[in-house]
CSV table of C-alpha atoms in Angstrom, one decimal:
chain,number,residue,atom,x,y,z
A,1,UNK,CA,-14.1,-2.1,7.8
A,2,UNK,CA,-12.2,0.6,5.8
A,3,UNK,CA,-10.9,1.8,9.1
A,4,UNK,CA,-9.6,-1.7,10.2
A,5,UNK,CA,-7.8,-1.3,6.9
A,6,UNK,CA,-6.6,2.1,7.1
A,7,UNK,CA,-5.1,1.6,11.0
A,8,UNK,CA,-1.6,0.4,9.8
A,9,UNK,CA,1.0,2.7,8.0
A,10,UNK,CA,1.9,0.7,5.7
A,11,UNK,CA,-1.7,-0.4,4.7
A,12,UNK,CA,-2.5,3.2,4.7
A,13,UNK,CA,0.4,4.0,2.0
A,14,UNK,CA,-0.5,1.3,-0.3
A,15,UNK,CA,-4.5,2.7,-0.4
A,16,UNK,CA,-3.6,5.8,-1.1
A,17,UNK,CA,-0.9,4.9,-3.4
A,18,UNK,CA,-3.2,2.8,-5.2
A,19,UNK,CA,-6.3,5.5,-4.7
A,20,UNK,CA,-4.0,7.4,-6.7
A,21,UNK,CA,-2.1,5.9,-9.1
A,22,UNK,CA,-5.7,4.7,-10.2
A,23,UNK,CA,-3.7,1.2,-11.5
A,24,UNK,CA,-2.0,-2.0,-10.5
A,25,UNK,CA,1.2,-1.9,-8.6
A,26,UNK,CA,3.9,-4.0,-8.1
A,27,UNK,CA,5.0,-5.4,-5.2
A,28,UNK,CA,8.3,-3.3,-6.0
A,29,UNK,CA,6.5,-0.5,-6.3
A,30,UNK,CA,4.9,-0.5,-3.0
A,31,UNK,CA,8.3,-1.5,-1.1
A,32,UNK,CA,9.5,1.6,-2.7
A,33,UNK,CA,6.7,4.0,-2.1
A,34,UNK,CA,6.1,2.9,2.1
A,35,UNK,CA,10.0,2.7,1.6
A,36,UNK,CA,10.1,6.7,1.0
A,37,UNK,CA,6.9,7.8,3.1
A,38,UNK,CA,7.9,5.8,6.0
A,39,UNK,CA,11.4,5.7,6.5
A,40,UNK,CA,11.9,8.8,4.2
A,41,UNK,CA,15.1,6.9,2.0
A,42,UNK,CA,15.6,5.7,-1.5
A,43,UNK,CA,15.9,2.2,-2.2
A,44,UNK,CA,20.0,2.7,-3.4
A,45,UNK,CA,20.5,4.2,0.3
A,46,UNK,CA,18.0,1.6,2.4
A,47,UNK,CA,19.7,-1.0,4.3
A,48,UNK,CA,18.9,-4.9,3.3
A,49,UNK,CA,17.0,-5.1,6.9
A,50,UNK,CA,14.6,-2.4,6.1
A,51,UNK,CA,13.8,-3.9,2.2
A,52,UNK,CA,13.1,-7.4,3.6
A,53,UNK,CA,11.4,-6.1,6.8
A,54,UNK,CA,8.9,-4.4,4.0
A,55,UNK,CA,9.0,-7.1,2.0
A,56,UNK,CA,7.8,-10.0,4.4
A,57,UNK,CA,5.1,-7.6,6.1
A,58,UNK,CA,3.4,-6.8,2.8
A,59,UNK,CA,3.8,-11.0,2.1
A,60,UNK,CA,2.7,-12.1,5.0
A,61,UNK,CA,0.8,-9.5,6.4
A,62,UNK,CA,-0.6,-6.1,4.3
A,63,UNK,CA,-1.1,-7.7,1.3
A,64,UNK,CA,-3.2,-10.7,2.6
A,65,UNK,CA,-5.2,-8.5,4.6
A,66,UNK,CA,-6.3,-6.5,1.9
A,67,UNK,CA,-7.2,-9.3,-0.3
A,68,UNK,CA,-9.5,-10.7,2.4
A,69,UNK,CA,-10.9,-7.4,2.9
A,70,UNK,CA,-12.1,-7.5,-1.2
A,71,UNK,CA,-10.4,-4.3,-1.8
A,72,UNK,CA,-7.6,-6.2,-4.1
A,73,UNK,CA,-6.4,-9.0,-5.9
A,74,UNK,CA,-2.6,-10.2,-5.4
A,75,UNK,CA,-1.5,-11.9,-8.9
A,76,UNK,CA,1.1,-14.0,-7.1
A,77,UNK,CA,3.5,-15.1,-10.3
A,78,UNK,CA,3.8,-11.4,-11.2
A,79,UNK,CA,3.6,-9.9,-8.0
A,80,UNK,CA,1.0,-7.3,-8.8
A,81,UNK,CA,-1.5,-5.9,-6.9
A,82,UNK,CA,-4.5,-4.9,-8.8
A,83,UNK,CA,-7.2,-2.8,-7.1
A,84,UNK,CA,-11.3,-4.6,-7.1
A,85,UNK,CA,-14.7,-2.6,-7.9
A,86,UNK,CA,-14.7,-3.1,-4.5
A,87,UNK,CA,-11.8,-0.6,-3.4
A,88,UNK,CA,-13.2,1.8,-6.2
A,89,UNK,CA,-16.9,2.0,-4.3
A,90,UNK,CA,-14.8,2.4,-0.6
A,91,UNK,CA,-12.2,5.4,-2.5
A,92,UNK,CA,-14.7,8.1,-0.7
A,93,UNK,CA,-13.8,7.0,2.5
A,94,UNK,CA,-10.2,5.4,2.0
A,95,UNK,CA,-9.9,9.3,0.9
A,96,UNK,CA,-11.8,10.8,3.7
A,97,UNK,CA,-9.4,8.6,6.2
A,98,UNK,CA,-6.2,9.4,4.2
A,99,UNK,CA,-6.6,13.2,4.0
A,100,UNK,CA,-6.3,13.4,7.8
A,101,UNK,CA,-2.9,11.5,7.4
A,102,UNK,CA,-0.2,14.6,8.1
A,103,UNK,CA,2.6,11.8,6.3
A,104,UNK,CA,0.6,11.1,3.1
A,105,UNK,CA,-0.7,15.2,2.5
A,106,UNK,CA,1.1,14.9,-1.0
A,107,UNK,CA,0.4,13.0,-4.0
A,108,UNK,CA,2.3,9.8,-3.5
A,109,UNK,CA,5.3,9.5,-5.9
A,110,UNK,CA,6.6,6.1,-7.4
């Protein structure tokens, strides 16, 4: 299962953002973070079609999956997206999977 998770870019960014930060994050703060490891741009100099294109997949896609999968909870009226006890027993692997990612070889920055 952890692969499944880990075999989209985005879904790989917010993992190890959240295997990480070691807290709950925003939906902001995720736009932002797969907004500068994947398209390598701040959010003053990204283009309205990139922020909405991130925006609706982590909706309608990343975010959903990952709440399926256990490994989060999505508090919809504040947009947050807080990681289970189920994420912290699969950090070993997300981390095992992760460290082979050449784009994520830094600590991810909010």
């Amino acid at each position: 299962m952890t692969l499944k998770l880990c075999e989209d870019d985005y879904r790989r960014i917010i993992l190890a953002a959240l295997a990480t930060k070691q807290r709950s994050l925003s939906v902001s703060d995720l736009r932002n973070i797969i907004l500068n490891y994947s398209y390598n741009v701040s959010v003053a100099d990204a283009s309205e079609e990139i922020l909405t294109e991130i925006q609706i997949s982590l909706h309608h896609i990343h975010i959903p999956k990952l709440e399926s999968a256990g490994v989060i909870e999505y508090d919809s009226e504040q947009e947050l997206v807080v990681p289970t006890e189920h994420f912290k027993l699969l950090q070993p692997h997300i981390f095992a999977i992760l460290r082979i990612d050449p784009n994520l070889d830094g600590s991810i920055e909010l």
